[in-house]
Amino acid sequence: MFGIVRPCAHRLTDGLKTEWTAHLCGLCLALRADHGQLSRVVTNYDGLIVSVLTEAQVERTAGQRRTAGPCPLRGMRTAPVARGEGARLAASVSLVLAAAKVRDHVTDGDGLLGRRPLAAAARRVAVGWDRAGARTGAVLGFDTSVLVDAVDRQPGIEALAGPGTSLLTVTEPTETATAAAFAHTAVLAGRPGNREPLAEAGRLFGRLAHLLDAVEDQRADAESGAWNPLTATGTSRAETRRLADDAVRGIRRALREAEFTDARLAHVLLAHELRVSVDRAFGAHGTTHHGHAAHGHDAGAHDVRGQAGQGGSPPPGNPYGGDPRGGNPYAGQGGGGPYGPNNGQGDGNPGVPSGPGGPGGPPPRFGEEPRKPRGFLAGCAVFVGLCCTCKLCCAKEYEGPWSRKKREGCCRDCDCCDCDGCDCCDCGCDC
């Protein structure tokens, strides 16, 4: 389940985690229902945004959810899952783009696909996915050829790119594909006026996805000799960061122009989580090129409250209403929290002593006998449990899986969910 928008559970409050899971499972089950079990491997975090946007533009009805049976990925629990045209469009787009990705790997001879028998089998799978995605797209009125054409143009553009080539020339095919997918959600929702702003949001989302993928892979690509757009065009990371930040602000501006029925989840994913994704790609807990703490949102993510409190209230459920002050609440900078590279946990900070649980751990507890460390397998089992329950992230205190020393959740005191100033949209940001 790849993708750049990977929200942590503690940032999806007030039922938004359930909604997000409903769209993720809805995409997976739509793939199975329309295209068979194998197609479920293309389930991805970014594809579900198509389903989220479609639902955000329509009135909620009982038919938009159904109860799915137990699933191992949900701890063998049932759950409400999204159904309908949004989930099917997300499935169609995911299939076509995954098929293109498979063909690309086959052409490059990556990994096991460098072997002829496996490459031949992968090509057949890709052809099947292309046809299946096109069939579903045709039923929904979406022409998937725009996706295929965009992907087919990518190798030629990369072959011609060199030092001095604009990075945006390389990202253009991805931008075109995602713009088409985002814009069609407006068609499915019966809101033709949203096509243009959502196409712009999709174009910038595709740019951002391409940029962050290039940043995260640059070192590995250099070691393997693979092509990377940043290396090939000679673009610095500072310039790439500027483009990424501009894309995030542009998405927020575009969403303000669209009309939504209930945009809470879409707002959290596209206005807040994208900023977290950028910070993560360029180094979590580092600093942005503006010098602000990377783990915090910029001020534009929080300035929506003032819109509802000073007249010109946005429509219910839509945090992107007009700004009576004439400013752009999505263009702010800063808002970083007090947690920079040395975040008060004792790492390189001589003013904060290290405790028995490692740097920044709690002070020694006198009179307690040190507990015997766990074995490797037992520690692995505990580690899995800590991950699945998000205690590694959010717990006030937990026991180290192997050492059994007391530790604090890495995000417990972070300001990544400090959304003071964003309650007008009731977007679930109050942690």
Short mmCIF file of C-alpha atoms in Angstrom, two decimals:
data_model
loop_
_atom_site.label_atom_id
_atom_site.label_comp_id
_atom_site.label_asym_id
_atom_site.label_seq_id
_atom_site.Cartn_x
_atom_site.Cartn_y
_atom_site.Cartn_z
CA MET A 1 0.00 0.00 0.00
CA PHE A 2 2.35 2.66 -1.31
CA GLY A 3 1.64 6.37 -1.49
CA ILE A 4 2.77 9.72 -0.14
CA VAL A 5 -0.28 10.43 2.06
CA ARG A 6 0.14 8.07 5.01
CA PRO A 7 -1.63 9.63 8.01
CA CYS A 8 -0.91 8.47 11.54
CA ALA A 9 -3.97 7.39 13.53
CA HIS A 10 -3.49 10.06 16.21
CA ARG A 11 -4.00 12.79 13.61
CA LEU A 12 -7.30 11.32 12.38
CA THR A 13 -9.68 12.00 15.24
CA ASP A 14 -13.44 12.49 15.54
CA GLY A 15 -14.24 9.47 13.39
CA LEU A 16 -11.95 10.46 10.51
CA LYS A 17 -9.79 7.36 10.99
CA THR A 18 -12.88 5.21 10.48
CA GLU A 19 -13.75 7.22 7.36
CA TRP A 20 -10.21 6.94 6.00
CA THR A 21 -10.17 3.18 6.60
CA ALA A 22 -13.57 2.90 4.93
CA HIS A 23 -12.17 4.43 1.74
CA LEU A 24 -9.00 2.33 1.85
CA CYS A 25 -10.96 -0.91 2.32
CA GLY A 26 -13.52 0.28 -0.22
CA LEU A 27 -10.79 0.66 -2.85
CA CYS A 28 -9.44 -2.80 -2.04
CA LEU A 29 -12.88 -4.45 -2.24
CA ALA A 30 -13.83 -2.55 -5.40
CA LEU A 31 -10.70 -3.97 -7.02
CA ARG A 32 -11.65 -7.48 -5.94
CA ALA A 33 -15.27 -7.18 -7.02
CA ASP A 34 -14.56 -5.78 -10.49
CA HIS A 35 -11.18 -7.29 -11.32
CA GLY A 36 -10.43 -10.32 -9.16
CA GLN A 37 -8.27 -11.13 -6.14
CA LEU A 38 -4.88 -10.44 -7.76
CA SER A 39 -5.82 -6.86 -8.53
CA ARG A 40 -6.00 -6.07 -4.79
CA VAL A 41 -2.20 -5.79 -4.71
CA VAL A 42 -2.49 -2.36 -6.36
CA THR A 43 -4.39 -0.92 -3.36
CA ASN A 44 -2.60 2.29 -2.44
CA TYR A 45 -2.95 5.20 -0.05
CA ASP A 46 -3.03 7.88 -2.73
CA GLY A 47 -5.69 6.18 -4.85
CA LEU A 48 -8.25 6.40 -2.07
CA ILE A 49 -8.11 10.22 -2.30
CA VAL A 50 -10.13 9.91 -5.53
CA SER A 51 -12.83 8.11 -3.55
CA VAL A 52 -12.62 10.68 -0.73
CA LEU A 53 -13.01 13.62 -3.12
CA THR A 54 -16.00 12.06 -4.85
CA GLU A 55 -17.82 11.47 -1.59
CA ALA A 56 -16.91 14.92 -0.24
CA GLN A 57 -18.95 16.55 -3.03
CA VAL A 58 -22.21 14.64 -2.59
CA GLU A 59 -24.85 14.29 0.09
CA ARG A 60 -24.24 11.36 2.41
CA THR A 61 -26.65 8.43 1.94
CA ALA A 62 -26.95 5.03 3.56
CA GLY A 63 -25.94 3.36 0.31
CA GLN A 64 -22.42 4.83 0.45
CA ARG A 65 -21.39 2.33 3.13
CA ARG A 66 -21.67 -1.39 3.55
CA THR A 67 -20.38 -3.67 6.27
CA ALA A 68 -17.42 -5.78 5.14
CA GLY A 69 -16.53 -9.10 6.71
CA PRO A 70 -13.52 -9.79 8.93
CA CYS A 71 -10.12 -9.05 7.42
CA PRO A 72 -6.63 -9.89 8.78
CA LEU A 73 -5.48 -6.31 8.09
CA ARG A 74 -8.27 -5.07 10.37
CA GLY A 75 -7.49 -7.55 13.13
CA MET A 76 -10.28 -9.86 11.88
CA ARG A 77 -12.88 -7.21 12.58
CA THR A 78 -15.78 -6.13 10.41
CA ALA A 79 -15.94 -2.51 9.32
CA PRO A 80 -18.03 -0.09 7.26
CA VAL A 81 -16.43 0.42 3.84
CA ALA A 82 -17.04 2.92 1.06
CA ARG A 83 -18.87 1.78 -2.02
CA GLY A 84 -20.06 3.40 -5.19
CA GLU A 85 -18.63 5.27 -8.15
CA GLY A 86 -15.84 7.00 -6.22
CA ALA A 87 -14.34 3.69 -5.09
CA ARG A 88 -14.68 2.24 -8.58
CA LEU A 89 -12.98 5.25 -10.18
CA ALA A 90 -10.16 4.92 -7.65
CA ALA A 91 -9.86 1.24 -8.57
CA SER A 92 -9.77 2.00 -12.30
CA VAL A 93 -7.08 4.66 -11.93
CA SER A 94 -5.00 2.48 -9.60
CA LEU A 95 -5.13 -0.47 -12.00
CA VAL A 96 -4.09 1.51 -15.07
CA LEU A 97 -1.22 3.27 -13.30
CA ALA A 98 -0.04 0.03 -11.66
CA ALA A 99 -0.04 -1.68 -15.07
CA ALA A 100 2.14 1.12 -16.43
CA LYS A 101 4.47 0.74 -13.44
CA VAL A 102 4.81 -2.99 -14.09
CA ARG A 103 5.62 -2.41 -17.75
CA ASP A 104 8.22 0.15 -16.73
CA HIS A 105 9.90 -2.34 -14.39
CA VAL A 106 9.86 -5.00 -17.11
CA THR A 107 11.44 -2.62 -19.61
CA ASP A 108 14.16 -1.70 -17.11
CA GLY A 109 14.70 -5.34 -16.11
CA ASP A 110 14.33 -4.49 -12.43
CA GLY A 111 14.88 -7.29 -9.93
CA LEU A 112 13.14 -10.56 -10.70
CA LEU A 113 11.44 -8.97 -13.71
CA GLY A 114 14.81 -9.09 -15.44
CA ARG A 115 14.19 -12.81 -15.97
CA ARG A 116 12.30 -13.64 -19.15
CA PRO A 117 9.63 -16.02 -17.79
CA LEU A 118 8.66 -13.62 -15.01
CA ALA A 119 8.82 -10.64 -17.34
CA ALA A 120 6.46 -12.36 -19.78
CA ALA A 121 4.01 -13.16 -16.99
CA ALA A 122 4.19 -9.59 -15.68
CA ARG A 123 3.44 -8.22 -19.16
CA ARG A 124 0.31 -10.38 -19.38
CA VAL A 125 -0.83 -9.17 -15.97
CA ALA A 126 -0.23 -5.54 -16.99
CA VAL A 127 -2.23 -5.97 -20.21
CA GLY A 128 -5.10 -7.49 -18.23
CA TRP A 129 -5.06 -4.64 -15.73
CA ASP A 130 -5.03 -2.07 -18.54
CA ARG A 131 -8.12 -3.61 -20.13
CA ALA A 132 -9.91 -4.04 -16.82
CA GLY A 133 -9.22 -0.46 -15.77
CA ALA A 134 -10.40 0.81 -19.16
CA ARG A 135 -13.65 -1.18 -18.89
CA THR A 136 -14.47 0.23 -15.46
CA GLY A 137 -13.46 3.71 -16.57
CA ALA A 138 -15.77 3.49 -19.60
CA VAL A 139 -18.71 2.54 -17.38
CA LEU A 140 -17.98 5.63 -15.26
CA GLY A 141 -17.47 7.89 -18.30
CA PHE A 142 -13.73 8.20 -17.66
CA ASP A 143 -11.33 7.75 -20.56
CA THR A 144 -8.27 5.97 -19.17
CA SER A 145 -6.33 6.61 -22.36
CA VAL A 146 -5.24 9.95 -20.89
CA LEU A 147 -3.46 8.00 -18.15
CA VAL A 148 -1.87 5.55 -20.57
CA ASP A 149 -0.73 8.36 -22.87
CA ALA A 150 0.81 10.25 -19.97
CA VAL A 151 2.74 7.21 -18.80
CA ASP A 152 3.86 6.33 -22.34
CA ARG A 153 5.30 9.83 -22.80
CA GLN A 154 7.36 9.65 -19.61
CA PRO A 155 10.31 7.55 -20.91
CA GLY A 156 10.82 9.86 -23.89
CA ILE A 157 10.84 12.94 -21.68
CA GLU A 158 13.31 11.32 -19.30
CA ALA A 159 15.59 10.33 -22.18
CA LEU A 160 15.82 13.95 -23.34
CA ALA A 161 16.22 15.46 -19.87
CA GLY A 162 19.64 16.64 -18.78
CA PRO A 163 21.38 19.32 -16.75
CA GLY A 164 19.39 22.52 -17.01
CA THR A 165 16.12 20.84 -17.95
CA SER A 166 13.24 22.12 -15.86
CA LEU A 167 12.10 19.61 -13.28
CA LEU A 168 8.51 20.50 -14.14
CA THR A 169 9.07 19.20 -17.67
CA VAL A 170 9.78 15.78 -16.18
CA THR A 171 6.78 15.84 -13.82
CA GLU A 172 4.28 16.96 -16.50
CA PRO A 173 2.97 13.47 -17.48
CA THR A 174 2.25 12.60 -13.85
CA GLU A 175 0.53 15.96 -13.39
CA THR A 176 -1.66 15.36 -16.43
CA ALA A 177 -2.73 11.90 -15.24
CA THR A 178 -3.68 12.95 -11.71
CA ALA A 179 -5.42 16.11 -12.94
CA ALA A 180 -7.72 13.98 -15.10
CA ALA A 181 -8.55 11.65 -12.21
CA PHE A 182 -9.28 14.46 -9.74
CA ALA A 183 -11.38 16.38 -12.26
CA HIS A 184 -13.58 13.37 -13.02
CA THR A 185 -14.65 13.18 -9.37
CA ALA A 186 -16.59 16.39 -10.03
CA VAL A 187 -18.34 14.72 -12.97
CA LEU A 188 -19.33 11.71 -10.86
CA ALA A 189 -20.57 14.01 -8.09
CA GLY A 190 -22.63 16.13 -10.46
CA ARG A 191 -20.67 19.32 -9.72
CA PRO A 192 -19.29 20.51 -13.07
CA GLY A 193 -18.14 23.77 -11.49
CA ASN A 194 -15.57 21.84 -9.47
CA ARG A 195 -13.80 20.36 -12.49
CA GLU A 196 -11.34 23.19 -13.01
CA PRO A 197 -10.23 23.68 -9.38
CA LEU A 198 -9.99 19.93 -8.78
CA ALA A 199 -8.01 19.48 -11.99
CA GLU A 200 -5.57 22.09 -10.68
CA ALA A 201 -5.40 20.33 -7.30
CA GLY A 202 -4.78 17.03 -9.06
CA ARG A 203 -2.07 18.50 -11.27
CA LEU A 204 -0.20 19.82 -8.25
CA PHE A 205 -0.77 16.58 -6.35
CA GLY A 206 0.84 14.64 -9.21
CA ARG A 207 3.76 17.07 -9.22
CA LEU A 208 4.21 16.62 -5.49
CA ALA A 209 4.03 12.82 -5.70
CA HIS A 210 6.70 12.80 -8.41
CA LEU A 211 8.97 15.19 -6.51
CA LEU A 212 8.74 13.35 -3.19
CA ASP A 213 9.33 10.00 -4.87
CA ALA A 214 12.47 11.42 -6.50
CA VAL A 215 13.72 12.86 -3.20
CA GLU A 216 13.18 9.63 -1.27
CA ASP A 217 14.83 7.49 -3.98
CA GLN A 218 17.75 9.74 -4.91
CA ARG A 219 20.35 8.07 -2.74
CA ALA A 220 19.26 4.54 -3.65
CA ASP A 221 19.13 5.49 -7.34
CA ALA A 222 22.65 6.88 -7.15
CA GLU A 223 23.94 3.65 -5.61
CA SER A 224 22.19 1.45 -8.17
CA GLY A 225 22.84 3.71 -11.15
CA ALA A 226 19.12 4.19 -11.80
CA TRP A 227 17.75 7.33 -13.43
CA ASN A 228 16.57 10.02 -11.02
CA PRO A 229 15.04 13.35 -12.12
CA LEU A 230 16.87 15.42 -9.51
CA THR A 231 20.25 14.00 -10.42
CA ALA A 232 19.61 14.06 -14.16
CA THR A 233 18.47 17.68 -14.24
CA GLY A 234 20.94 18.89 -11.62
CA THR A 235 18.14 20.29 -9.45
CA SER A 236 19.14 21.04 -5.87
CA ARG A 237 17.16 19.78 -2.92
CA ALA A 238 16.50 23.38 -1.88
CA GLU A 239 14.86 24.12 -5.23
CA THR A 240 12.93 20.85 -5.06
CA ARG A 241 11.70 21.79 -1.60
CA ARG A 242 10.55 25.16 -2.90
CA LEU A 243 8.57 23.47 -5.67
CA ALA A 244 7.05 21.02 -3.18
CA ASP A 245 6.00 23.80 -0.80
CA ASP A 246 4.51 25.78 -3.68
CA ALA A 247 2.52 22.69 -4.73
CA VAL A 248 1.09 22.26 -1.23
CA ARG A 249 0.00 25.90 -1.10
CA GLY A 250 -1.42 25.65 -4.61
CA ILE A 251 -3.52 22.62 -3.68
CA ARG A 252 -4.99 24.52 -0.74
CA ARG A 253 -5.83 27.48 -2.93
CA ALA A 254 -7.46 25.22 -5.53
CA LEU A 255 -9.57 23.44 -2.93
CA ARG A 256 -10.88 26.78 -1.70
CA GLU A 257 -12.42 27.31 -5.12
CA ALA A 258 -14.37 24.03 -5.04
CA GLU A 259 -17.72 23.39 -3.38
CA PHE A 260 -17.99 20.48 -0.95
CA THR A 261 -20.75 18.94 1.08
CA ASP A 262 -18.42 17.55 3.73
CA ALA A 263 -14.73 18.21 3.13
CA ARG A 264 -13.36 17.29 6.56
CA LEU A 265 -11.40 14.20 5.52
CA ALA A 266 -10.32 15.69 2.18
CA HIS A 267 -9.13 18.78 4.04
CA VAL A 268 -7.07 16.77 6.53
CA LEU A 269 -5.47 14.63 3.81
CA LEU A 270 -4.75 17.35 1.26
CA ALA A 271 -4.21 20.42 3.44
CA HIS A 272 -2.50 18.88 6.45
CA GLU A 273 -1.09 15.45 5.61
CA LEU A 274 0.59 16.64 2.43
CA ARG A 275 2.64 19.07 4.53
CA VAL A 276 3.62 16.16 6.80
CA SER A 277 4.57 14.12 3.72
CA VAL A 278 6.84 16.90 2.48
CA ASP A 279 8.51 17.23 5.88
CA ARG A 280 8.96 13.47 6.07
CA ALA A 281 10.57 13.24 2.62
CA PHE A 282 13.00 16.07 3.30
CA GLY A 283 13.84 14.85 6.79
CA ALA A 284 11.48 14.58 9.73
CA HIS A 285 12.28 16.87 12.67
CA GLY A 286 14.57 18.85 10.38
CA THR A 287 13.94 22.37 9.21
CA THR A 288 12.28 23.58 6.09
CA HIS A 289 13.98 25.93 3.68
CA HIS A 290 12.12 28.72 5.49
CA GLY A 291 13.87 27.79 8.72
CA HIS A 292 10.75 26.66 10.55
CA ALA A 293 10.34 23.39 12.37
CA ALA A 294 9.54 20.77 9.79
CA HIS A 295 7.25 18.75 12.01
CA GLY A 296 4.75 21.57 12.45
CA HIS A 297 2.20 22.81 9.96
CA ASP A 298 2.68 26.16 8.38
CA ALA A 299 0.35 28.93 9.41
CA GLY A 300 -1.73 28.49 6.31
CA ALA A 301 -2.94 25.14 7.59
CA HIS A 302 -4.51 26.79 10.61
CA ASP A 303 -5.77 30.15 9.42
CA VAL A 304 -9.18 28.81 8.46
CA ARG A 305 -10.69 29.57 11.88
CA GLY A 306 -10.60 33.29 11.24
CA GLN A 307 -12.80 32.93 8.18
CA ALA A 308 -15.76 31.58 10.12
CA GLY A 309 -15.30 34.00 13.00
CA GLN A 310 -15.22 37.20 10.97
CA GLY A 311 -18.13 36.98 8.62
CA GLY A 312 -18.19 35.34 5.22
CA SER A 313 -18.72 31.92 6.80
CA PRO A 314 -18.03 29.00 4.51
CA PRO A 315 -20.83 26.55 3.74
CA PRO A 316 -21.24 23.79 6.36
CA GLY A 317 -18.58 21.13 6.08
CA ASN A 318 -16.50 23.17 3.65
CA PRO A 319 -13.34 24.68 5.18
CA TYR A 320 -12.43 26.44 1.95
CA GLY A 321 -14.90 29.32 2.07
CA GLY A 322 -14.09 32.90 1.19
CA ASP A 323 -11.70 35.02 3.24
CA PRO A 324 -13.32 38.39 4.10
CA ARG A 325 -9.92 39.86 4.89
CA GLY A 326 -8.84 39.37 1.31
CA GLY A 327 -5.82 37.34 2.34
CA ASN A 328 -4.84 33.81 1.46
CA PRO A 329 -5.02 31.58 4.54
CA TYR A 330 -3.18 28.87 2.72
CA ALA A 331 -0.12 30.91 1.84
CA GLY A 332 1.28 31.39 5.33
CA GLN A 333 4.72 30.37 6.45
CA GLY A 334 5.95 29.17 9.76
CA GLY A 335 3.93 28.00 12.71
CA GLY A 336 6.73 25.64 13.64
CA GLY A 337 6.72 24.18 17.10
CA PRO A 338 9.47 24.16 19.70
CA TYR A 339 10.82 20.83 18.56
CA GLY A 340 13.70 21.22 16.14
CA PRO A 341 16.53 18.77 15.46
CA ASN A 342 17.34 18.67 19.18
CA ASN A 343 13.78 18.42 20.38
CA GLY A 344 14.26 18.67 24.09
CA GLN A 345 14.79 14.94 24.42
CA GLY A 346 18.48 15.10 25.24
CA ASP A 347 19.84 14.32 21.77
CA GLY A 348 22.86 16.55 21.52
CA ASN A 349 21.37 18.90 24.12
CA PRO A 350 23.65 19.21 27.14
CA GLY A 351 20.89 20.80 29.16
CA VAL A 352 18.72 17.66 29.16
CA PRO A 353 20.15 14.59 30.86
CA SER A 354 19.68 11.14 29.46
CA GLY A 355 17.78 8.64 31.55
CA PRO A 356 17.92 4.87 31.75
CA GLY A 357 15.56 4.54 28.82
CA GLY A 358 18.00 6.18 26.42
CA PRO A 359 18.43 9.87 25.47
CA GLY A 360 15.67 11.91 26.97
CA GLY A 361 14.25 8.93 28.85
CA PRO A 362 12.66 9.23 32.30
CA PRO A 363 14.89 9.70 35.37
CA PRO A 364 16.09 6.68 37.32
CA ARG A 365 13.50 5.10 39.58
CA PHE A 366 15.26 4.28 42.83
CA GLY A 367 14.30 1.08 44.58
CA GLU A 368 13.23 -0.71 41.35
CA GLU A 369 15.02 -3.79 40.18
CA PRO A 370 16.05 -3.65 36.50
CA ARG A 371 13.91 -6.04 34.49
CA LYS A 372 15.49 -8.83 32.50
CA PRO A 373 15.60 -8.06 28.76
CA ARG A 374 13.39 -10.10 26.46
CA GLY A 375 14.72 -12.57 23.95
CA PHE A 376 14.84 -11.76 20.26
CA LEU A 377 11.61 -13.50 19.20
CA ALA A 378 9.64 -12.30 22.22
CA GLY A 379 10.88 -8.77 21.57
CA CYS A 380 9.83 -9.00 17.94
CA ALA A 381 6.32 -10.02 19.00
CA VAL A 382 6.08 -7.11 21.43
CA PHE A 383 7.46 -4.72 18.78
CA VAL A 384 4.71 -5.77 16.36
CA GLY A 385 2.12 -5.16 19.06
CA LEU A 386 3.52 -1.69 19.79
CA CYS A 387 3.41 -0.81 16.11
CA CYS A 388 -0.14 -2.06 15.60
CA THR A 389 -1.42 -0.13 18.61
CA CYS A 390 0.50 3.07 17.71
CA LYS A 391 2.17 3.08 21.14
CA LEU A 392 5.58 3.67 19.54
CA CYS A 393 4.11 6.93 18.26
CA CYS A 394 1.64 8.16 20.80
CA ALA A 395 2.05 6.47 24.18
CA LYS A 396 2.96 8.59 27.17
CA GLU A 397 5.19 5.74 28.27
CA TYR A 398 5.82 2.23 27.04
CA GLU A 399 8.24 -0.60 27.72
CA GLY A 400 10.99 -1.17 25.19
CA PRO A 401 10.31 -4.42 23.29
CA TRP A 402 13.75 -5.91 23.92
CA SER A 403 15.40 -3.82 26.66
CA ARG A 404 12.15 -3.40 28.71
CA LYS A 405 13.31 0.10 29.59
CA LYS A 406 10.71 2.83 29.88
CA ARG A 407 10.41 5.02 26.80
CA GLU A 408 8.13 7.75 25.51
CA GLY A 409 6.18 7.75 22.26
CA CYS A 410 8.13 9.62 19.61
CA CYS A 411 5.13 11.79 18.63
CA ARG A 412 3.53 12.17 22.06
CA ASP A 413 4.69 15.75 22.51
CA CYS A 414 5.15 16.68 18.88
CA ASP A 415 3.30 19.61 17.40
CA CYS A 416 2.29 17.81 14.23
CA CYS A 417 -1.31 17.86 15.40
CA ASP A 418 -1.22 21.26 17.05
CA CYS A 419 -3.98 22.68 14.88
CA ASP A 420 -4.87 25.64 17.03
CA GLY A 421 -6.75 27.89 14.65
CA CYS A 422 -8.46 25.25 12.53
CA ASP A 423 -11.69 24.40 14.29
CA CYS A 424 -14.06 26.24 11.96
CA CYS A 425 -14.07 23.22 9.66
CA ASP A 426 -14.28 20.76 12.58
CA CYS A 427 -11.75 18.73 10.65
CA GLY A 428 -10.72 16.50 13.49
CA CYS A 429 -7.47 18.29 14.20
CA ASP A 430 -8.01 18.78 17.93
CA CYS A 431 -5.66 16.17 19.36
#
